[in-house]
Short mmCIF file of C-alpha atoms in Angstrom, two decimals:
data_model
loop_
_atom_site.label_atom_id
_atom_site.label_comp_id
_atom_site.label_asym_id
_atom_site.label_seq_id
_atom_site.Cartn_x
_atom_site.Cartn_y
_atom_site.Cartn_z
CA MET R 1 27.74 -15.77 -23.36
CA LYS R 2 29.48 -17.55 -20.83
CA ASN R 3 32.01 -15.14 -20.42
CA PHE R 4 29.74 -12.51 -19.08
CA ILE R 5 27.63 -13.94 -17.33
CA TYR R 6 30.07 -15.46 -15.94
CA PHE R 7 31.87 -11.30 -14.97
CA LEU R 8 28.00 -11.12 -13.40
CA GLU R 9 27.92 -13.88 -11.30
CA ARG R 10 32.24 -12.50 -9.55
CA TRP R 11 31.24 -9.47 -10.37
CA VAL R 12 28.36 -7.96 -10.35
CA LEU R 13 25.92 -10.01 -8.45
CA PRO R 14 28.25 -10.33 -4.72
CA LEU R 15 27.05 -6.23 -4.92
CA ALA R 16 24.10 -6.36 -6.12
CA THR R 17 22.95 -8.76 -2.95
CA THR R 18 24.63 -6.57 -0.10
CA MET R 19 23.18 -3.94 -1.39
CA ALA R 20 19.50 -5.68 -1.49
CA LYS R 21 19.74 -6.38 1.69
CA TRP R 22 22.06 -3.60 2.76
CA ARG R 23 20.13 -1.50 5.42
CA TRP R 24 20.22 2.01 4.56
CA LEU R 25 18.66 1.12 0.17
CA VAL R 26 15.87 -0.82 2.54
CA ALA R 27 14.94 2.37 4.10
CA LEU R 28 15.61 4.53 1.40
CA ARG R 29 12.96 2.63 -1.10
CA ASP R 30 10.66 1.86 2.05
CA ALA R 31 10.76 6.59 2.42
CA PHE R 32 9.65 6.53 -1.55
CA ILE R 33 7.38 3.83 -1.00
CA SER R 34 6.00 6.14 1.88
CA VAL R 35 5.04 9.17 0.24
CA MET R 36 3.66 7.56 -3.22
CA PRO R 37 0.13 7.68 -2.13
CA ILE R 38 1.56 11.50 -2.50
CA SER R 39 2.90 11.55 -6.18
CA ILE R 40 -0.11 10.07 -7.35
CA VAL R 41 -2.99 12.09 -5.04
CA GLY R 42 -1.09 15.14 -6.15
CA SER R 43 -1.06 13.42 -10.52
CA LEU R 44 -4.88 13.80 -9.76
CA THR R 45 -4.67 17.61 -9.05
CA VAL R 46 -3.64 17.01 -12.66
CA LEU R 47 -5.72 14.76 -14.32
CA ILE R 48 -8.93 15.19 -12.74
CA PRO R 49 -8.72 19.03 -14.16
CA GLY R 50 -7.48 17.55 -17.80
CA LEU R 51 -10.88 16.09 -18.01
CA ILE R 52 -12.87 19.38 -17.16
CA ASN R 53 -11.30 20.94 -19.26
CA ALA R 54 -11.13 18.55 -22.92
CA ALA R 55 -15.00 18.17 -22.27
CA LYS R 56 -15.13 22.27 -22.94
CA THR R 57 -12.67 22.95 -25.80
CA GLU R 58 -12.85 18.81 -27.03
CA LEU R 59 -16.24 18.02 -26.21
CA GLY R 60 -18.35 22.13 -26.14
CA LEU R 61 -19.66 21.03 -22.59
CA GLY R 62 -18.50 24.44 -21.12
CA ALA R 63 -21.61 24.39 -18.94
CA VAL R 64 -21.05 21.72 -17.71
CA ALA R 65 -17.10 22.53 -17.01
CA TYR R 66 -18.80 25.61 -15.45
CA ALA R 67 -20.34 23.44 -12.46
CA LEU R 68 -17.54 21.39 -12.41
CA THR R 69 -14.94 25.00 -10.81
CA PRO R 70 -15.30 23.94 -8.22
CA VAL R 71 -13.16 20.84 -8.19
CA ILE R 72 -10.51 22.22 -9.69
CA ASN R 73 -10.26 24.81 -7.25
CA ILE R 74 -10.47 21.99 -4.29
CA SER R 75 -7.78 20.29 -6.90
CA ASN R 76 -5.22 23.44 -6.12
CA LEU R 77 -5.94 23.46 -2.35
CA ILE R 78 -5.30 19.30 -2.92
CA TYR R 79 -2.28 20.08 -5.52
CA GLN R 80 -0.83 23.50 -2.51
CA GLY R 81 -1.19 20.23 -0.24
CA THR R 82 1.08 17.41 -1.26
CA PHE R 83 3.84 18.42 -4.19
CA GLN R 84 4.37 21.38 -2.94
CA LEU R 85 5.57 19.58 -0.11
CA PHE R 86 6.67 16.68 -1.12
CA SER R 87 10.83 17.26 0.24
CA LEU R 88 8.34 17.51 3.76
CA TYR R 89 7.30 14.16 3.91
CA PHE R 90 9.99 13.59 2.31
CA ALA R 91 11.65 13.95 5.75
CA LEU R 92 9.73 12.41 7.38
CA ALA R 93 9.33 8.77 5.92
CA TRP R 94 13.04 8.94 5.89
CA GLY R 95 13.54 9.86 8.44
CA TYR R 96 10.62 7.46 10.15
CA GLN R 97 11.75 4.31 7.81
CA LEU R 98 15.73 5.35 8.99
CA ALA R 99 14.59 4.70 12.67
CA ARG R 100 12.30 1.19 12.41
CA SER R 101 15.36 -0.60 9.81
CA PHE R 102 17.70 1.05 13.27
CA GLU R 103 14.73 0.51 15.83
CA VAL R 104 15.20 3.55 17.63
CA ASN R 105 12.36 5.58 18.08
CA ARG R 106 10.41 6.53 14.55
CA LEU R 107 8.45 9.01 15.65
CA ALA R 108 11.95 11.15 16.71
CA GLY R 109 13.24 10.32 13.90
CA ALA R 110 10.88 11.78 11.77
CA ILE R 111 10.72 15.18 13.66
CA THR R 112 14.55 15.79 13.29
CA SER R 113 14.93 14.66 9.46
CA LEU R 114 12.80 17.22 8.98
CA GLY R 115 13.83 19.67 11.61
CA CYS R 116 17.68 18.35 10.06
CA TYR R 117 16.29 19.19 6.49
CA LEU R 118 14.00 22.87 7.57
CA MET R 119 18.02 24.18 8.76
CA SER R 120 18.85 23.26 5.94
CA ILE R 121 16.74 25.63 3.66
CA ALA R 122 17.05 29.10 3.13
CA ASN R 123 14.38 30.26 5.15
CA VAL R 124 14.46 33.90 3.25
CA VAL R 125 11.98 35.14 0.40
CA LYS R 126 12.59 37.39 -2.10
CA LEU R 127 10.18 38.89 -3.48
CA ASN R 128 9.80 41.52 -6.58
CA ILE R 129 7.17 44.62 -5.91
CA ASN R 130 6.51 47.37 -7.37
CA GLY R 131 10.00 47.15 -9.45
CA ASP R 132 11.86 46.92 -5.90
CA GLU R 133 13.51 43.57 -4.51
CA VAL R 134 12.37 43.13 -1.09
CA SER R 135 13.24 39.77 1.42
CA ILE R 136 11.52 38.58 3.57
CA LYS R 137 12.98 36.27 6.42
CA ASN R 138 11.93 33.81 8.64
CA ALA R 139 9.85 32.40 5.58
CA PHE R 140 10.66 30.02 3.17
CA ASN R 141 9.90 28.98 -0.41
CA THR R 142 7.52 27.14 -1.15
CA SER R 143 9.68 25.58 -4.22
CA GLN R 144 11.88 24.35 -1.14
CA LEU R 145 9.56 21.79 0.03
CA SER R 146 8.67 20.73 -2.82
CA SER R 147 10.39 17.93 -5.29
CA LEU R 148 13.84 20.67 -4.92
CA GLY R 149 14.54 20.01 -2.36
CA LEU R 150 14.80 16.70 -2.28
CA PHE R 151 18.22 15.29 -2.29
CA THR R 152 18.60 18.19 0.59
CA SER R 153 15.96 15.94 2.76
CA LEU R 154 18.02 13.05 1.77
CA ILE R 155 21.40 14.04 2.11
CA PHE R 156 20.80 15.39 6.02
CA GLY R 157 18.22 13.05 7.40
CA ALA R 158 20.51 10.79 6.90
CA VAL R 159 22.96 12.68 8.38
CA GLY R 160 21.02 14.34 11.86
CA LEU R 161 19.48 10.33 11.71
CA SER R 162 23.67 8.54 12.27
CA ILE R 163 23.92 11.22 14.50
CA PHE R 164 20.65 10.33 16.65
CA ILE R 165 21.25 6.61 16.19
CA LEU R 166 24.53 6.66 17.64
CA MET R 167 23.76 9.22 20.80
CA THR R 168 20.74 6.25 21.71
CA LYS R 169 22.26 3.09 21.08
CA ALA R 170 24.93 4.48 23.54
CA ARG R 171 22.51 5.29 26.31
CA LEU R 172 22.96 8.66 26.26
CA THR R 173 19.48 9.48 27.21
CA LEU R 174 17.86 10.26 29.88
CA ARG R 175 16.51 7.32 31.77
CA PHE R 176 13.83 7.29 34.56
CA ASN R 177 12.17 5.10 37.07
CA SER R 178 9.60 2.33 35.35
CA TYR R 179 6.31 4.14 36.20
CA MET R 180 6.88 7.30 33.97
CA PRO R 181 4.26 6.82 30.85
CA HIS R 182 5.48 5.40 28.34
CA ALA R 183 4.84 7.94 25.19
CA GLU R 184 6.86 10.37 27.64
CA GLU R 185 9.22 8.41 28.69
CA ALA R 186 10.33 7.41 25.48
CA ALA R 187 9.83 11.35 24.62
CA PHE R 188 12.96 11.69 27.20
CA ILE R 189 14.57 9.06 25.53
CA ALA R 190 15.04 10.86 22.87
CA LEU R 191 15.37 14.60 23.51
CA ILE R 192 18.89 14.22 23.98
CA PRO R 193 19.88 12.27 21.66
CA MET R 194 17.36 14.97 19.06
CA ILE R 195 19.29 17.59 21.54
CA ILE R 196 23.03 16.46 19.74
CA SER R 197 21.67 15.94 16.50
CA LEU R 198 20.01 18.80 15.62
CA SER R 199 22.68 21.29 17.27
CA ILE R 200 25.46 19.51 15.11
CA VAL R 201 23.14 19.42 11.78
CA GLY R 202 23.07 22.82 13.06
CA ALA R 203 26.11 23.94 14.05
CA ILE R 204 27.18 23.01 9.75
CA ASN R 205 24.50 25.25 8.60
CA TYR R 206 25.63 27.67 10.00
CA ILE R 207 29.79 27.16 9.65
CA PHE R 208 28.81 26.76 5.60
CA GLN R 209 26.22 29.54 5.79
CA MET R 210 29.62 31.90 6.88
CA VAL R 211 31.97 30.70 5.08
CA THR R 212 30.22 30.42 1.60
CA GLY R 213 28.00 32.27 1.88
CA THR R 214 24.74 30.92 1.05
CA TYR R 215 22.68 28.24 1.68
CA PHE R 216 23.87 24.26 2.54
CA GLY R 217 20.72 23.28 0.54
CA ASN R 218 20.93 25.43 -2.87
CA TRP R 219 24.47 24.48 -3.15
CA LEU R 220 22.98 20.78 -2.33
CA LEU R 221 20.85 21.61 -5.81
CA ASN R 222 23.13 23.35 -7.55
CA THR R 223 26.55 21.13 -7.55
CA ILE R 224 24.57 18.00 -6.87
CA GLN R 225 20.89 17.52 -7.05
CA ASN R 226 20.74 18.91 -10.83
CA PRO R 227 23.80 17.99 -12.43
CA LEU R 228 22.46 14.97 -11.59
CA THR R 229 19.00 15.17 -13.43
CA LYS R 230 21.10 16.66 -16.13
CA MET R 231 22.72 12.85 -16.60
CA GLY R 232 19.41 10.79 -16.33
CA GLN R 233 18.42 12.42 -19.40
CA GLY R 234 20.76 10.44 -21.25
CA PHE R 235 20.57 8.11 -23.37
CA GLY R 236 22.72 5.97 -22.17
CA ILE R 237 22.10 6.01 -17.87
CA VAL R 238 18.18 5.06 -19.14
CA LEU R 239 19.88 2.48 -21.11
CA LEU R 240 21.83 1.28 -18.44
CA ILE R 241 19.13 1.05 -15.65
CA THR R 242 17.31 -0.90 -18.11
CA PHE R 243 19.84 -3.53 -18.96
CA LEU R 244 21.64 -4.15 -14.86
CA LEU R 245 17.40 -4.32 -13.88
CA HIS R 246 16.42 -7.13 -15.64
CA ALA R 247 20.22 -8.64 -15.17
CA PHE R 248 20.27 -8.53 -11.67
CA TYR R 249 16.22 -10.83 -12.27
CA PHE R 250 17.66 -12.82 -14.34
CA PHE R 251 19.63 -13.85 -11.56
CA GLY R 252 16.70 -13.73 -9.13
CA ILE R 253 17.63 -10.83 -6.88
CA ASN R 254 15.07 -8.27 -7.13
CA GLY R 255 15.86 -5.58 -9.81
CA MET R 256 13.71 -3.65 -7.56
CA SER R 257 14.58 -3.23 -4.06
CA VAL R 258 18.73 -2.98 -6.12
CA LEU R 259 18.22 -0.67 -8.28
CA VAL R 260 15.43 2.02 -6.14
CA PRO R 261 16.47 4.31 -4.64
CA VAL R 262 18.79 5.20 -8.25
CA ILE R 263 15.12 5.08 -9.81
CA ASP R 264 13.05 7.88 -7.78
CA SER R 265 16.70 9.61 -6.97
CA ILE R 266 17.51 10.85 -9.82
CA TRP R 267 13.94 9.69 -12.41
CA LEU R 268 11.07 11.88 -9.61
CA THR R 269 13.12 15.39 -9.52
CA PRO R 270 12.03 15.28 -13.08
CA GLN R 271 9.21 14.00 -12.66
CA ASN R 272 7.67 16.09 -10.36
CA ALA R 273 8.97 19.18 -11.96
CA ASN R 274 6.61 17.66 -15.51
CA LEU R 275 4.05 17.33 -13.93
CA THR R 276 4.25 20.75 -12.23
CA ALA R 277 4.83 22.47 -15.48
CA VAL R 278 1.71 20.77 -16.58
CA LYS R 279 -0.45 22.72 -13.47
CA SER R 280 1.29 25.40 -14.49
CA GLY R 281 -0.05 25.44 -18.36
CA HIS R 282 4.08 25.81 -19.49
CA VAL R 283 6.09 23.18 -21.81
CA VAL R 284 7.73 20.34 -19.37
CA HIS R 285 11.68 20.58 -20.07
CA TYR R 286 12.55 16.93 -19.42
CA LEU R 287 12.34 14.33 -21.57
CA TRP R 288 12.54 10.89 -18.74
CA THR R 289 11.07 10.42 -15.79
CA ARG R 290 10.56 8.38 -13.38
CA ASN R 291 7.60 6.34 -14.48
CA SER R 292 8.79 5.96 -17.68
CA PHE R 293 10.38 2.86 -16.45
CA ASP R 294 7.18 1.58 -16.33
CA VAL R 295 5.15 2.71 -18.97
CA TYR R 296 6.87 1.91 -21.50
CA SER R 297 10.64 -0.30 -20.47
CA TRP R 298 8.50 -3.84 -18.92
CA ILE R 299 5.03 -3.58 -20.66
CA GLY R 300 2.79 -6.32 -17.95
CA GLY R 301 6.35 -6.84 -15.38
CA THR R 302 10.42 -7.06 -15.93
CA GLY R 303 11.46 -8.72 -19.41
CA ASP R 304 7.39 -8.13 -21.08
CA THR R 305 6.49 -10.91 -19.64
CA LEU R 306 3.21 -10.42 -21.08
CA VAL R 307 3.44 -10.20 -24.93
CA LEU R 308 5.43 -13.53 -22.85
CA ILE R 309 2.47 -14.92 -21.56
CA LEU R 310 0.01 -14.06 -25.12
CA LEU R 311 2.12 -15.92 -26.93
CA ILE R 312 2.15 -18.91 -25.20
CA LEU R 313 -2.12 -19.21 -25.15
CA LEU R 314 -1.60 -18.13 -28.23
CA ILE R 315 1.23 -20.61 -29.88
CA SER R 316 2.26 -23.57 -27.89
CA LYS R 317 1.13 -26.99 -27.03
CA ARG R 318 2.91 -27.65 -23.65
CA SER R 319 -0.29 -28.03 -21.17
CA ASP R 320 2.04 -27.38 -18.55
CA PHE R 321 3.16 -23.93 -19.94
CA ARG R 322 -0.58 -22.94 -20.88
CA THR R 323 -2.04 -23.93 -17.25
CA LEU R 324 0.29 -21.52 -15.53
CA ALA R 325 0.14 -18.91 -18.32
CA LYS R 326 -4.01 -18.53 -17.75
CA ILE R 327 -2.68 -18.67 -13.88
CA ALA R 328 -0.07 -15.30 -14.54
CA ILE R 329 -2.61 -13.25 -17.62
CA GLY R 330 -4.56 -11.87 -15.01
CA PRO R 331 -1.87 -10.34 -12.20
CA GLY R 332 0.44 -10.13 -15.97
CA PHE R 333 -2.58 -7.17 -17.08
CA PHE R 334 -1.63 -5.50 -14.09
CA ASN R 335 2.38 -5.45 -13.84
CA ILE R 336 2.72 -8.77 -11.21
CA ASN R 337 4.79 -10.77 -12.85
CA ASP R 338 5.88 -13.97 -10.07
CA PRO R 339 4.19 -15.90 -11.19
CA ILE R 340 5.97 -16.73 -14.50
CA VAL R 341 8.82 -15.74 -14.03
CA TRP R 342 9.53 -17.54 -11.01
CA GLY R 343 7.02 -20.55 -12.61
CA LEU R 344 8.50 -20.90 -15.92
CA PRO R 345 11.24 -20.02 -14.96
CA LEU R 346 12.72 -16.87 -16.28
CA VAL R 347 15.29 -16.81 -13.67
CA LEU R 348 18.43 -18.89 -14.27
CA ASN R 349 16.44 -20.21 -17.80
CA PRO R 350 19.92 -19.45 -20.67
CA LEU R 351 16.93 -19.68 -23.29
CA TYR R 352 14.95 -16.83 -22.35
CA LEU R 353 17.95 -14.55 -21.16
CA ILE R 354 18.12 -12.43 -24.23
CA PRO R 355 14.61 -11.93 -24.55
CA PHE R 356 14.43 -10.63 -20.80
CA ILE R 357 17.00 -8.44 -21.78
CA LEU R 358 16.25 -7.27 -24.70
CA ALA R 359 12.91 -6.51 -25.33
CA PRO R 360 12.83 -3.52 -23.05
CA LEU R 361 15.91 -2.40 -23.82
CA ALA R 362 14.29 -2.06 -27.47
CA ASN R 363 11.38 0.03 -24.93
CA VAL R 364 13.01 1.83 -23.84
CA THR R 365 14.50 2.97 -27.02
CA LEU R 366 11.75 3.66 -29.15
CA ALA R 367 9.99 5.09 -25.92
CA TYR R 368 13.70 7.53 -25.46
CA TRP R 369 13.29 8.49 -28.66
CA ALA R 370 9.64 9.17 -29.81
CA THR R 371 9.95 11.27 -26.22
CA ALA R 372 12.54 13.75 -28.12
CA TRP R 373 11.32 13.48 -31.47
CA HIS R 374 8.31 15.30 -29.88
CA LEU R 375 6.29 12.58 -30.26
CA VAL R 376 4.86 11.56 -28.12
CA GLU R 377 4.81 13.50 -24.48
CA PRO R 378 7.02 13.26 -21.85
CA VAL R 379 5.39 11.73 -18.94
CA SER R 380 3.95 13.84 -16.19
CA THR R 381 1.75 11.88 -13.93
CA SER R 382 2.45 9.64 -11.47
CA VAL R 383 -0.14 6.62 -11.53
CA PRO R 384 0.62 2.98 -10.06
CA ASN R 385 2.78 0.80 -11.40
CA VAL R 386 -0.73 -1.32 -11.13
CA ILE R 387 -2.68 0.68 -14.15
CA PRO R 388 -2.82 -2.07 -16.64
CA PRO R 389 -0.34 -0.95 -20.08
CA PHE R 390 -1.65 1.59 -22.18
CA LEU R 391 -3.83 2.78 -20.49
CA ASN R 392 -1.16 4.08 -17.98
CA ALA R 393 0.70 5.02 -21.13
CA PHE R 394 -2.40 7.18 -21.54
CA LEU R 395 -3.07 8.30 -18.24
CA ALA R 396 0.36 9.43 -17.37
CA THR R 397 0.98 11.62 -19.88
CA ASN R 398 -1.60 13.82 -19.39
CA TYR R 399 -4.72 12.60 -22.15
CA ASP R 400 -2.09 11.99 -24.94
CA TRP R 401 -3.30 9.24 -27.61
CA ARG R 402 0.22 8.89 -29.31
CA ALA R 403 1.74 7.83 -25.99
CA LEU R 404 -1.24 3.96 -26.89
CA VAL R 405 -0.02 3.90 -29.99
CA LEU R 406 3.96 3.74 -28.73
CA VAL R 407 2.49 1.34 -26.32
CA ALA R 408 1.60 -0.49 -29.44
CA VAL R 409 4.85 -0.67 -31.34
CA ASN R 410 6.45 -1.56 -27.80
CA VAL R 411 4.06 -4.63 -27.94
CA ILE R 412 4.90 -5.64 -31.62
CA VAL R 413 8.80 -5.03 -31.30
CA ALA R 414 8.47 -6.88 -27.81
CA ILE R 415 5.95 -9.50 -29.79
CA LEU R 416 9.40 -9.58 -32.35
CA ILE R 417 11.85 -9.90 -29.84
CA TRP R 418 10.44 -13.16 -28.04
CA LEU R 419 7.99 -15.29 -30.65
CA PRO R 420 11.54 -16.89 -31.47
CA PHE R 421 12.35 -18.08 -28.05
CA VAL R 422 8.93 -19.21 -27.38
CA LEU R 423 9.57 -21.19 -30.99
CA ALA R 424 12.48 -22.60 -30.18
CA GLY R 425 11.74 -23.65 -26.13
CA GLU R 426 8.72 -25.63 -28.05
CA ARG R 427 11.25 -27.42 -30.34
CA ILE R 428 13.22 -27.76 -27.84
CA ALA R 429 10.34 -29.33 -25.65
CA LYS R 430 9.50 -31.82 -28.17
CA GLU R 431 11.85 -33.46 -28.52
CA GLN R 432 12.59 -34.16 -24.78
CA GLU R 433 9.75 -35.86 -25.20
CA LYS R 434 10.98 -38.43 -28.38
CA ARG R 435 13.49 -39.17 -26.31
CA SER R 436 11.90 -39.78 -23.23
CA LEU R 437 9.21 -42.28 -25.08
CA PHE R 438 12.07 -43.37 -27.08
CA SER R 439 14.29 -44.35 -23.52
CA PHE R 440 13.26 -47.26 -20.80
CA GLU R 441 14.96 -47.68 -18.37
CA TYR R 442 16.23 -51.34 -17.03
#
């Protein structure tokens, strides 16, 4: 154990600390956070029709379901304006956050990122009409604007913004007298960097298309994004990410800040694909998605700390622990565990290292194989991180009651893992009290 902790402190933690402060990763994290409302609103377009259909099929309320048909139609329109254009929104957010990080024109950065993304995807739509294939030019297939284009928007947004930032910092801009209105001056300052950025990205895409005969965005989808998505469905990578995230937290580094860009890049596309499949009435294809971590891996926060809080309230006789648990239980029900992580503390506390990492790993293992063996529906719906345990799993799996059973099993397993260490903490506390009682200072 000592050698393992030394390895983490010597090699892994310095890298994680650097990554957590790297402005590109911070901007990427903030971009994903910026488009989170789009994911949640888009998910409602599945949850609400699902409730209406359940009222019709399960409760026999056909008249009520018929009366709410306009609600379903409105949900379909909302879906078209949210999930169908997810990568488009991400391109804007990615450009904006990068521009903000490097202190250049944010709106111009967002527009540049969007332009670079749209230049990189196919602008030809192929349709089959009466057995004949017809190509429509100067049109976009909405599937390219959905999460399937996420990796393309990420890469070309980064390329375009790099050029834009470089040109702006080099002061290769138009500048006028100080009497020009600020909005107009900012637009002219961004003009030349934007022209150069869009021109270079356009040339890259043109040359690539001429040489390979395919669009750069399609190539990225088939050679990078799809393999990454497939890799993310493996049990090993899910286990590794869970372990690293909790190991970082144990050493006082916000694991989410370090790994959210990786988690979202790999598992957000499968989640959106599952949501689209549910919306279309098709079978979902992906076992593990972005919200699978939230609903199964950390119950009440990283480390299954809600279980720890409940155990302290049930069996601990230490007044300071019980007071802390009473403070932490409210936020804990909403998956906020900072009071217990820093108050107990769990950070750099060797007594709680094993359960803090082992409980989430056990939860992930149970949830992954339960999903793989079709004992529970895969997570398809995006739910806010502050939705309490049990309810978040029920909503995320599109009202699958078996998800509630799975979370209950995970809680029981987490209790069995945490219990011996909580009892050990009580024994250690008693021994310390005895030593302090019979020790005197002169």
